[in-house]
Coordinates of C-alpha atoms in Angstrom, one line a residue:
M21 CA -1.5 -55.3 20.5
A22 CA 1.6 -53.5 21.9
L23 CA 3.4 -54.0 18.6
F24 CA 0.4 -52.5 16.8
V25 CA 0.3 -49.5 19.1
R26 CA 4.0 -48.9 18.7
G27 CA 3.6 -49.2 14.9
L28 CA 0.7 -46.7 15.0
I29 CA 2.7 -44.2 17.1
F30 CA 5.6 -44.6 14.7
L31 CA 3.3 -43.9 11.7
L32 CA 1.8 -40.8 13.3
C33 CA 5.3 -39.5 14.2
F34 CA 6.3 -40.1 10.6
I35 CA 3.3 -38.2 9.3
L36 CA 3.9 -35.3 11.7
L37 CA 7.6 -35.1 10.7
A38 CA 6.7 -35.1 7.0
A39 CA 4.2 -32.3 7.5
A40 CA 6.7 -30.3 9.5
D41 CA 9.1 -30.8 6.5
Q42 CA 6.6 -29.2 4.2
R43 CA 6.9 -25.5 5.1
R44 CA 6.1 -23.1 2.3
H45 CA 8.8 -21.9 0.0
W46 CA 9.2 -19.5 -2.9
V47 CA 10.5 -20.8 -6.2
F48 CA 11.7 -17.8 -8.3
F49 CA 12.0 -18.4 -12.0
S50 CA 14.8 -17.0 -14.1
D51 CA 12.6 -15.9 -17.0
K52 CA 9.1 -15.8 -18.4
G53 CA 9.7 -18.9 -20.6
S54 CA 8.2 -19.0 -24.1
A55 CA 6.9 -15.5 -23.9
E56 CA 10.4 -14.2 -24.1
K57 CA 10.7 -15.5 -27.7
Y58 CA 7.9 -13.1 -28.8
S59 CA 8.3 -9.6 -30.0
F60 CA 7.4 -6.8 -27.7
G61 CA 4.3 -6.1 -29.8
K62 CA 3.2 -9.7 -29.2
Q63 CA 3.9 -9.5 -25.5
K64 CA 1.9 -6.3 -25.3
A65 CA -1.0 -7.9 -27.0
M66 CA -0.9 -10.9 -24.7
V67 CA -1.0 -8.6 -21.6
E68 CA -3.6 -6.2 -23.1
Q69 CA -5.9 -9.1 -23.8
K70 CA -6.0 -10.1 -20.1
L71 CA -6.1 -6.6 -18.6
P72 CA -9.6 -5.2 -17.9
A73 CA -10.2 -1.9 -19.7
Q74 CA -10.8 -0.1 -16.4
V75 CA -7.2 -1.1 -15.3
I76 CA -5.7 0.3 -18.5
D77 CA -7.7 3.5 -18.2
R78 CA -6.7 3.9 -14.5
R79 CA -3.0 3.5 -15.4
R80 CA -3.3 6.1 -18.2
I81 CA -5.3 8.6 -16.1
R82 CA -2.6 8.4 -13.4
G83 CA 0.1 9.2 -15.9
I84 CA 1.4 5.6 -16.2
D85 CA 2.2 4.1 -19.6
P86 CA 0.3 0.9 -19.3
F87 CA 2.4 -0.7 -22.0
S88 CA 6.0 0.2 -21.0
K89 CA 8.4 -2.6 -21.4
S90 CA 9.1 -3.1 -17.7
V91 CA 5.4 -3.1 -16.8
I92 CA 4.5 -5.4 -19.7
Y93 CA 7.2 -7.9 -18.7
A94 CA 6.1 -8.1 -15.1
D95 CA 2.4 -8.5 -16.2
L96 CA 3.2 -11.4 -18.5
S97 CA 1.9 -14.7 -17.2
L98 CA 4.2 -17.3 -15.6
E99 CA 5.5 -20.0 -17.8
E100 CA 3.0 -22.8 -17.3
T101 CA 5.4 -25.6 -18.2
Y102 CA 7.6 -24.5 -15.3
I103 CA 4.7 -24.7 -12.9
E104 CA 3.7 -28.1 -14.3
T105 CA 7.2 -29.5 -14.0
L106 CA 7.2 -28.5 -10.3
R107 CA 3.8 -30.1 -9.7
Q108 CA 4.9 -33.3 -11.4
M109 CA 7.9 -33.4 -9.0
G110 CA 5.6 -33.2 -6.0
F111 CA 5.6 -29.5 -5.3
R112 CA 2.2 -28.3 -4.0
V113 CA 1.5 -24.8 -5.4
H114 CA -0.1 -22.4 -3.0
A115 CA 0.3 -19.0 -4.7
T116 CA 1.6 -17.5 -8.0
S117 CA 3.0 -14.1 -8.6
R118 CA 3.5 -12.6 -12.1
W119 CA 5.2 -9.5 -10.7
L120 CA 7.8 -11.5 -8.7
N121 CA 8.0 -14.2 -11.4
A122 CA 7.6 -16.9 -8.7
V123 CA 5.4 -19.5 -7.1
S124 CA 5.0 -20.5 -3.5
G125 CA 4.1 -23.9 -2.2
Y126 CA 5.0 -26.9 -0.1
A127 CA 7.9 -29.3 -0.6
S128 CA 10.3 -31.4 1.4
D129 CA 13.9 -30.2 1.9
T130 CA 15.0 -33.1 -0.4
L131 CA 12.7 -32.0 -3.2
L132 CA 13.6 -28.3 -2.7
R133 CA 17.3 -29.2 -3.3
R134 CA 16.3 -30.9 -6.6
I135 CA 14.1 -27.9 -7.6
A136 CA 16.9 -25.4 -6.9
V137 CA 19.2 -26.8 -9.6
L138 CA 16.5 -26.8 -12.4
P139 CA 17.7 -24.7 -15.3
F140 CA 14.7 -22.3 -15.1
V141 CA 14.9 -21.7 -11.4
E142 CA 16.7 -18.6 -10.1
K143 CA 16.5 -19.3 -6.4
V144 CA 14.4 -21.0 -3.6
T145 CA 13.7 -19.2 -0.4
P146 CA 11.3 -19.8 2.6
V147 CA 8.0 -17.9 2.6
K148 CA 8.3 -15.6 5.6
K149 CA 5.7 -15.9 8.3
W150 CA 5.4 -12.8 10.4
I151 CA 4.1 -12.1 13.9
I152 CA 2.3 -8.8 14.0
D153 CA 1.9 -6.8 17.2
K154 CA -1.8 -5.9 17.3
K155 CA -1.5 -2.9 19.7
T156 CA -5.2 -2.5 19.4
A157 CA -6.9 -1.6 22.7
P158 CA -9.1 -4.4 24.2
E159 CA -12.8 -3.7 23.8
P160 CA -14.1 -1.9 26.8
S161 CA -17.8 -2.0 27.7
L162 CA -19.2 -1.9 24.2
I163 CA -21.5 1.0 23.3
Q164 CA -25.0 0.0 22.0
F165 CA -26.9 2.3 19.7
P166 CA -30.3 2.0 18.1
K167 CA -30.3 2.3 14.3
P168 CA -31.2 5.9 13.5
F169 CA -32.9 7.3 10.3
L170 CA -30.4 7.3 7.4
S171 CA -30.4 10.6 5.5
D172 CA -28.9 11.1 2.1
N173 CA -28.5 14.8 2.9
L174 CA -24.9 15.5 3.9
Q175 CA -26.0 18.4 6.0
D176 CA -28.1 16.1 8.1
I177 CA -25.3 13.6 9.0
G178 CA -24.3 13.5 12.6
Y179 CA -20.9 12.0 13.2
G180 CA -21.7 10.7 16.7
L181 CA -18.8 8.8 18.2
S182 CA -16.6 9.6 15.1
T183 CA -16.9 13.3 15.5
F184 CA -13.5 13.9 16.9
Q185 CA -11.5 11.7 14.5
I186 CA -13.3 13.2 11.5
E187 CA -12.9 16.9 12.6
F188 CA -9.3 16.3 13.8
H189 CA -8.4 16.0 10.2
N190 CA -10.9 18.4 8.7
I191 CA -12.6 15.5 6.8
H192 CA -16.0 16.9 7.5
L193 CA -15.1 20.0 5.4
L194 CA -14.6 17.7 2.4
H195 CA -17.9 15.9 3.1
Q196 CA -19.6 19.3 3.0
K197 CA -18.2 19.8 -0.5
G198 CA -20.0 16.6 -1.5
L199 CA -16.9 14.3 -1.4
T200 CA -17.7 10.8 0.0
G201 CA -15.4 8.5 -2.0
E202 CA -17.9 7.9 -4.8
G203 CA -16.3 6.1 -7.8
V204 CA -13.1 5.3 -5.9
I205 CA -12.1 1.6 -5.5
I206 CA -10.3 0.8 -2.2
A207 CA -8.8 -2.6 -1.5
L208 CA -8.3 -3.7 2.1
M209 CA -5.9 -6.4 3.2
D210 CA -6.6 -7.6 6.7
T211 CA -7.8 -10.5 8.9
G212 CA -11.4 -10.7 7.6
Y213 CA -14.6 -8.7 7.6
R214 CA -18.1 -9.2 9.0
L215 CA -20.7 -6.8 7.7
A216 CA -23.4 -7.5 10.2
N217 CA -22.9 -4.2 12.2
P218 CA -25.5 -1.6 11.2
A219 CA -22.6 0.8 10.3
L220 CA -21.4 -1.7 7.7
Q221 CA -24.5 -3.0 6.1
H222 CA -24.3 -0.6 3.2
I223 CA -20.9 -2.1 2.2
Q224 CA -22.8 -5.1 0.7
S225 CA -24.0 -2.9 -2.1
R226 CA -20.6 -1.3 -2.6
L227 CA -18.6 -4.6 -2.6
I228 CA -17.0 -5.4 -5.9
A229 CA -15.3 -8.6 -4.8
E230 CA -13.9 -10.4 -1.8
Y231 CA -11.4 -13.3 -1.4
D232 CA -9.8 -15.3 1.4
F233 CA -6.2 -15.9 0.4
I234 CA -5.6 -18.1 3.5
Q235 CA -8.3 -20.7 2.7
Q236 CA -8.5 -19.8 -0.9
D237 CA -12.2 -19.2 -1.2
S238 CA -14.6 -16.2 -1.4
V239 CA -15.6 -16.1 2.3
T240 CA -13.9 -13.3 4.1
S241 CA -15.9 -13.5 7.3
N242 CA -15.3 -16.2 9.9
Q243 CA -15.6 -19.8 8.7
P244 CA -14.6 -23.3 10.1
G245 CA -11.0 -23.2 11.1
D246 CA -11.0 -19.6 12.2
V247 CA -10.9 -18.5 15.8
S248 CA -13.9 -16.5 16.9
S249 CA -11.9 -13.2 16.8
Q250 CA -10.5 -13.8 13.3
D251 CA -12.5 -11.1 11.6
N252 CA -12.5 -8.5 14.4
H253 CA -9.5 -6.5 13.3
G254 CA -10.5 -6.2 9.7
T255 CA -14.1 -5.3 10.6
L256 CA -12.8 -2.5 12.9
V257 CA -10.5 -1.1 10.3
L258 CA -13.2 -1.1 7.5
S259 CA -15.6 0.7 9.8
V260 CA -13.1 3.4 10.6
L261 CA -12.6 3.9 6.8
A262 CA -16.1 3.5 5.6
G263 CA -18.7 3.1 8.3
Y264 CA -22.0 4.8 7.8
L265 CA -24.5 5.1 10.6
P266 CA -25.6 8.8 11.0
D267 CA -25.5 10.1 14.6
T268 CA -23.2 7.1 15.5
L269 CA -20.3 6.4 13.2
I270 CA -19.2 7.9 9.9
G271 CA -16.0 7.0 8.0
P272 CA -14.2 9.3 5.6
A273 CA -15.0 7.3 2.4
Y274 CA -18.3 5.6 3.1
N275 CA -19.4 5.9 -0.5
A276 CA -16.4 4.3 -2.0
S277 CA -16.4 0.8 -3.6
F278 CA -14.5 -2.0 -2.0
L279 CA -12.3 -5.1 -2.6
L280 CA -11.9 -7.1 0.6
A281 CA -8.9 -9.4 0.9
K282 CA -8.4 -11.8 3.9
T283 CA -4.7 -12.2 4.2
E284 CA -3.8 -12.5 7.9
I285 CA -4.4 -15.2 10.5
Y286 CA -5.7 -13.9 13.9
N287 CA -4.9 -15.9 17.0
Q288 CA -3.2 -14.7 20.2
E289 CA -1.0 -12.8 17.7
I290 CA -1.7 -11.9 14.1
H291 CA 0.2 -14.2 11.7
A292 CA 0.8 -13.2 8.1
E293 CA 2.4 -15.0 5.3
E294 CA 4.0 -12.8 2.7
D295 CA 2.8 -14.7 -0.3
N296 CA -0.8 -14.1 0.6
W297 CA -0.2 -10.4 0.6
A298 CA 1.7 -10.5 -2.7
M299 CA -1.2 -12.5 -4.3
A300 CA -3.8 -10.1 -2.9
A301 CA -1.8 -7.1 -4.4
E302 CA -2.0 -8.5 -7.9
W303 CA -5.7 -9.4 -7.4
A304 CA -6.6 -5.9 -6.3
E305 CA -4.7 -4.2 -9.2
Q306 CA -6.4 -6.4 -11.7
L307 CA -9.8 -5.5 -10.3
G308 CA -9.1 -1.8 -10.7
A309 CA -8.1 -0.7 -7.2
D310 CA -7.2 3.0 -6.8
I311 CA -6.0 2.6 -3.2
V312 CA -4.7 -0.4 -1.2
S313 CA -5.1 0.1 2.5
T314 CA -3.2 -2.3 4.7
S315 CA -3.3 -1.8 8.4
L316 CA -0.8 -4.5 9.5
G317 CA 2.9 -3.8 9.3
Y318 CA 5.4 -6.7 9.0
S319 CA 8.6 -6.9 11.0
T320 CA 9.0 -9.9 13.4
F321 CA 9.0 -13.5 12.2
D322 CA 7.6 -16.6 13.9
P323 CA 10.3 -18.4 16.0
G324 CA 12.7 -20.6 14.1
Q325 CA 12.7 -18.5 10.9
E326 CA 15.5 -16.5 9.5
S327 CA 14.3 -12.9 10.0
Y328 CA 14.7 -9.8 8.0
T329 CA 16.6 -7.1 9.7
Y330 CA 16.3 -3.3 9.9
Q331 CA 18.8 -3.1 7.1
D332 CA 16.2 -4.8 4.9
M333 CA 13.8 -1.9 5.4
D334 CA 15.3 -0.2 2.4
G335 CA 12.3 0.0 0.1
E336 CA 13.2 -2.8 -2.2
T337 CA 14.0 -6.0 -0.2
T338 CA 11.0 -7.6 1.5
I339 CA 8.5 -9.4 -0.6
I340 CA 5.7 -7.3 0.8
T341 CA 7.5 -4.1 -0.1
R342 CA 8.4 -5.3 -3.6
A343 CA 4.7 -6.1 -4.2
A344 CA 3.7 -2.6 -2.9
N345 CA 6.3 -1.1 -5.2
E346 CA 4.7 -2.8 -8.2
L347 CA 1.3 -1.4 -7.1
G348 CA 2.8 2.1 -7.0
I349 CA 4.4 1.7 -10.5
R350 CA 0.9 0.9 -11.8
G351 CA -0.7 4.0 -10.3
V352 CA -2.1 2.4 -7.1
L353 CA -1.5 4.3 -3.9
V354 CA -0.6 2.0 -1.0
V355 CA -1.6 3.5 2.4
T356 CA -0.1 1.5 5.2
S357 CA 0.4 1.6 9.0
A358 CA 3.9 2.7 10.0
G359 CA 3.8 0.0 12.6
N360 CA 3.4 -0.3 16.3
E361 CA 7.1 -0.9 17.2
G362 CA 8.0 2.5 18.6
S363 CA 8.3 1.1 22.2
S364 CA 9.7 -2.3 21.2
P365 CA 13.3 -3.3 20.5
W366 CA 12.5 -3.2 16.7
Y367 CA 11.5 0.5 17.0
Y368 CA 11.5 1.3 13.3
I369 CA 8.8 1.3 10.6
T370 CA 7.7 -2.1 9.3
A371 CA 7.2 -3.4 5.7
P372 CA 5.7 -2.2 3.5
A373 CA 5.9 1.2 5.1
D374 CA 9.6 1.4 3.9
G375 CA 8.4 1.5 0.3
P376 CA 9.0 4.6 -1.8
Y377 CA 5.5 4.5 -3.2
A378 CA 3.8 3.7 0.2
L379 CA 2.2 6.4 2.3
A380 CA 3.3 5.3 5.8
V381 CA 1.0 6.5 8.5
G382 CA 2.1 6.9 12.1
S383 CA -0.1 7.6 15.1
V384 CA -0.8 10.7 17.3
N385 CA -3.0 11.1 20.2
S386 CA -5.8 13.6 20.7
R387 CA -3.2 16.3 21.8
N388 CA -1.4 15.7 18.5
N389 CA 1.6 14.1 20.3
V390 CA 3.2 11.1 18.6
S391 CA 2.0 7.9 20.2
L392 CA 4.7 6.0 22.2
F393 CA 4.0 2.8 20.2
S394 CA 4.1 4.5 16.7
S395 CA 7.1 3.2 14.7
R396 CA 9.8 5.7 13.8
G397 CA 12.1 6.2 10.8
P398 CA 14.2 6.5 8.9
T399 CA 14.3 3.7 6.4
A400 CA 17.6 1.8 6.2
D401 CA 18.5 3.9 3.2
D402 CA 17.9 7.0 5.2
R403 CA 14.6 8.3 3.8
I404 CA 12.2 10.1 6.2
K405 CA 9.4 7.8 7.5
P406 CA 6.6 7.8 8.5
D407 CA 5.2 10.1 5.8
V408 CA 2.4 11.5 7.8
V409 CA 0.5 10.9 11.1
A410 CA -3.2 10.5 11.9
L411 CA -5.2 9.9 15.0
G412 CA -4.3 6.5 16.4
E413 CA -5.6 6.6 20.0
G414 CA -9.3 6.6 21.0
V415 CA -10.4 6.0 17.5
Y416 CA -14.0 4.7 17.3
G417 CA -15.0 1.8 15.2
A418 CA -17.5 -1.1 14.9
S419 CA -17.5 -4.5 16.4
T420 CA -18.6 -7.6 14.5
G421 CA -22.0 -7.4 16.3
S422 CA -24.0 -4.2 16.7
S423 CA -21.8 -2.2 19.0
F424 CA -19.0 0.3 18.8
Y425 CA -15.8 0.9 20.8
P426 CA -12.6 3.0 20.9
A427 CA -9.3 1.4 19.9
G428 CA -5.7 2.3 19.3
G429 CA -2.8 1.6 17.0
T430 CA -1.4 2.7 13.7
S431 CA -4.0 0.2 12.4
L432 CA -6.6 2.9 13.0
S433 CA -4.5 5.8 11.7
C434 CA -4.1 4.1 8.3
P435 CA -7.8 4.0 7.3
L436 CA -8.3 7.6 8.2
A437 CA -5.5 8.6 5.9
A438 CA -6.7 6.2 3.2
G439 CA -10.1 7.8 3.4
V440 CA -8.7 11.3 2.8
A441 CA -6.8 10.0 -0.2
A442 CA -10.0 8.5 -1.6
L443 CA -11.7 11.9 -1.3
L444 CA -8.9 13.6 -3.2
I445 CA -9.1 11.0 -6.0
E446 CA -12.8 11.4 -6.2
Q447 CA -12.3 15.2 -6.7
N448 CA -9.5 14.7 -9.2
P449 CA -8.9 11.3 -10.7
Y450 CA -5.8 12.6 -12.5
L451 CA -3.8 12.6 -9.3
N452 CA -1.1 10.0 -9.6
V453 CA 0.9 8.4 -6.8
D454 CA 3.6 11.1 -6.7
D455 CA 0.9 13.8 -6.7
L456 CA -1.0 12.1 -3.8
L457 CA 2.2 11.6 -1.8
Y458 CA 3.0 15.3 -2.4
V459 CA -0.3 16.8 -1.4
L460 CA -0.9 14.5 1.6
R461 CA 2.6 15.1 3.0
T462 CA 2.5 18.9 2.3
S463 CA -0.8 19.1 4.1
G464 CA 0.9 18.0 7.3
D465 CA 1.6 20.4 10.1
S466 CA 5.3 19.4 10.1
A467 CA 5.8 19.9 6.4
A468 CA 8.2 22.8 7.0
A469 CA 10.5 20.5 9.0
P470 CA 9.7 16.8 8.5
N471 CA 11.3 14.3 10.8
N472 CA 11.4 10.6 11.6
D473 CA 8.9 10.8 14.4
R474 CA 5.9 12.3 12.6
G475 CA 7.1 12.6 9.0
W476 CA 5.4 15.6 7.4
G477 CA 2.9 15.8 10.2
K478 CA -0.8 15.4 10.9
I479 CA -2.9 15.2 7.7
D480 CA -5.2 18.0 7.0
A481 CA -7.9 16.9 4.5
L482 CA -8.9 20.5 3.5
R483 CA -5.3 21.6 3.0
A484 CA -4.6 18.5 0.9
W485 CA -7.7 19.2 -1.2
E486 CA -6.5 22.8 -1.8
L487 CA -3.1 21.6 -2.8
S488 CA -4.6 19.1 -5.3
Q489 CA -6.3 21.8 -7.3
G490 CA -4.5 22.5 -10.6
F491 CA -3.4 18.9 -11.1
G492 CA -5.0 17.7 -14.3
P493 CA -4.5 16.9 -18.0
D494 CA -3.9 20.6 -18.8
S495 CA -1.5 21.2 -15.9
P496 CA 2.2 20.3 -15.6
L497 CA 1.0 16.8 -14.7
S498 CA 2.7 15.6 -17.9
V499 CA 6.1 16.6 -16.6
H500 CA 8.7 13.7 -16.5
A501 CA 12.4 14.0 -16.0
Y502 CA 14.8 12.6 -18.6
P503 CA 17.2 11.0 -18.6
N504 CA 16.1 9.2 -15.5
P505 CA 18.3 7.6 -14.0
Y506 CA 20.7 10.4 -14.6
G507 CA 24.5 10.4 -14.5
H508 CA 26.7 13.5 -14.5
N509 CA 28.4 12.4 -17.7
M510 CA 25.0 12.8 -19.4
G511 CA 25.1 16.6 -19.1
I512 CA 21.6 18.0 -18.6
V513 CA 18.3 16.7 -17.1
Y514 CA 15.3 18.0 -19.0
F515 CA 11.8 18.5 -17.6
P516 CA 9.3 19.2 -20.5
V517 CA 6.6 21.5 -19.1
S518 CA 3.4 22.3 -21.1
L519 CA 1.8 25.7 -20.3
P520 CA -1.8 26.1 -21.3
S521 CA -1.8 29.8 -22.1
G522 CA 0.0 33.0 -21.6
T523 CA 3.5 33.6 -20.3
D524 CA 4.2 32.1 -16.9
E525 CA 7.2 31.7 -14.6
I526 CA 8.3 28.1 -14.1
H527 CA 9.8 27.3 -10.7
L528 CA 12.1 24.2 -10.3
E529 CA 13.1 22.9 -6.9
I530 CA 15.3 19.8 -6.2
F531 CA 15.3 18.1 -2.8
N532 CA 17.4 15.3 -1.4
I533 CA 15.9 12.4 0.5
L534 CA 16.2 14.3 3.8
G535 CA 13.9 16.9 2.4
Q536 CA 16.7 19.5 2.1
K537 CA 16.5 21.8 -0.9
V538 CA 19.7 21.5 -3.1
K539 CA 18.6 23.6 -6.1
D540 CA 16.1 26.4 -6.6
S541 CA 15.7 28.1 -10.0
F542 CA 13.2 30.1 -12.1
Q543 CA 12.7 30.6 -15.8
Q544 CA 10.2 32.4 -17.9
G545 CA 7.9 30.0 -19.8
L546 CA 5.9 30.5 -23.0
E547 CA 2.6 29.0 -24.1
G548 CA 3.1 25.4 -25.2
M549 CA 6.0 23.1 -24.5
N550 CA 9.0 24.4 -22.5
L551 CA 12.2 22.6 -21.6
V552 CA 13.3 23.2 -18.0
R553 CA 17.0 22.3 -17.6
W554 CA 19.1 21.2 -14.6
D555 CA 22.8 20.4 -14.8
G556 CA 22.9 18.1 -11.8
R557 CA 24.6 20.7 -9.6
N558 CA 23.5 22.2 -6.3
Q559 CA 23.0 25.9 -5.4
H560 CA 26.7 26.2 -4.9
G561 CA 27.6 24.8 -8.4
N562 CA 28.9 21.5 -7.1
P563 CA 27.7 18.1 -8.6
V564 CA 25.1 16.5 -6.3
A565 CA 25.9 13.1 -4.8
A566 CA 24.5 9.9 -6.1
G567 CA 21.1 9.1 -4.6
I568 CA 17.3 9.7 -4.9
Y569 CA 16.1 13.2 -5.4
I570 CA 12.6 14.7 -5.6
Y571 CA 11.9 17.4 -8.1
R572 CA 9.0 19.9 -7.9
I573 CA 7.9 22.0 -10.9
S574 CA 5.5 24.9 -10.0
T575 CA 3.6 27.3 -12.3
P576 CA 0.6 29.4 -11.6
S577 CA -1.5 26.6 -13.3
G578 CA -0.3 23.8 -11.1
K579 CA 2.4 21.7 -9.6
R580 CA 4.1 18.4 -10.4
V581 CA 6.3 16.3 -8.1
G582 CA 8.5 13.4 -9.2
K583 CA 11.5 11.3 -8.4
L584 CA 14.9 11.5 -10.0
T585 CA 17.7 9.0 -9.5
V586 CA 21.3 10.3 -9.8
L587 CA 23.7 7.5 -10.3
Y588 CA 27.1 9.2 -10.0

């Protein structure tokens, strides 16, 4: 018997050690396999066949060429023979990413060494698992409210508990214009969602799809294996964005449509694995998302893992940020919490807030002072972050039951900003990511002197709406710089500007990544196409340094903002 027990213990230990040796890893492929043999026309047809028409339309409306070579290549499917080879070797696939050209899954260290030398494998790296500081205030005595009469008349809506957070950003003034998020698709990535609260029951009729990327099923509320609090955080965030219970709780974009992705594990701390987020990003884009709202920033890893450092917060290194960049390239605005690390040793913004296409939202209190916990900038490559701030203390939201409570953290600032963005897109679907970043930043109360504590300042929904007027198919929306990237040996940068009628003055401004204006020029334009020129020199006639620059073209009929890379 003793021998049997010892044998059983040995077997259990062996199983546990084997399981411990099966941590998830990324396997990055070196190419897209057989698809690379086809002409670009054939590759385009392959992608177009799989892309929903609404996705192609959204990309076009946002000024994105849906069939540019770089976008087509990233949208090509992974090479199935590569994946099958890994499976046959014993690799257990968990996630696939077309944009990253990679799969994640489980394998022993011995197997990973064999996989790393395969001719089609570029590299093998661990899937990072992050610990996220919740910084959400514990629920006080919850506030119970009877369900009031629901009115469709905007003038009859009482904001109740949400009055301050709505009026703080002038969101009510856009509601009065009839803007409620109608026709805009918002994807949320969080811990899960329970729609039982009276303020969230309308979401069922506005839900396009939901998916649990942890357990890989379509259940985003709690299920066996989840702790009881798993879906608390996501439910709270969704209610701040889109709650609808007149006289109790109203979110900025309660009439939007939703994609709900469950991507984070909620225990004593929130745990998130980066491959789940990357998978969810591709899923959301394929289903037509206009906005991705993610209220959890990623910085600190589980013990025992090799961590990213602040130097990796450069807008292009972490898996999360790379996936967010791919969303931006495809015309999807990523609105993300700046992070809750302002009073921690990390201090700085967290991924994907470092991304150039991400609107990073910090937190302020009711006195418009930056919250102590709100993560600061700059990025590692010295760009100003956060982009804007929104209320992040004493923000009211819904519980998973029938009650409501105030909470804090940049997790709550993010949905308020995402809601404002949704109202702007409802009003003007032609706003692309650059346009949205411009109007939201410029609406801020620190836009005249942005800094790394509050970015461009507290969002003002009405001001952003005013700034967004004039963007459209007949405005300078079609402006694109070329060549881009630009080198000083290339001579001139051209900005084609189409003026609808009459003779108008065209104003060109060039800013560096610190927001400092390096060039300011005017030229008289004529009806039709005009070429605005810049020789790569600053106001003093000296060549500008290599780096990222923002250009702004202004005419009486509209504005256009874009990014220009100067190589040397």
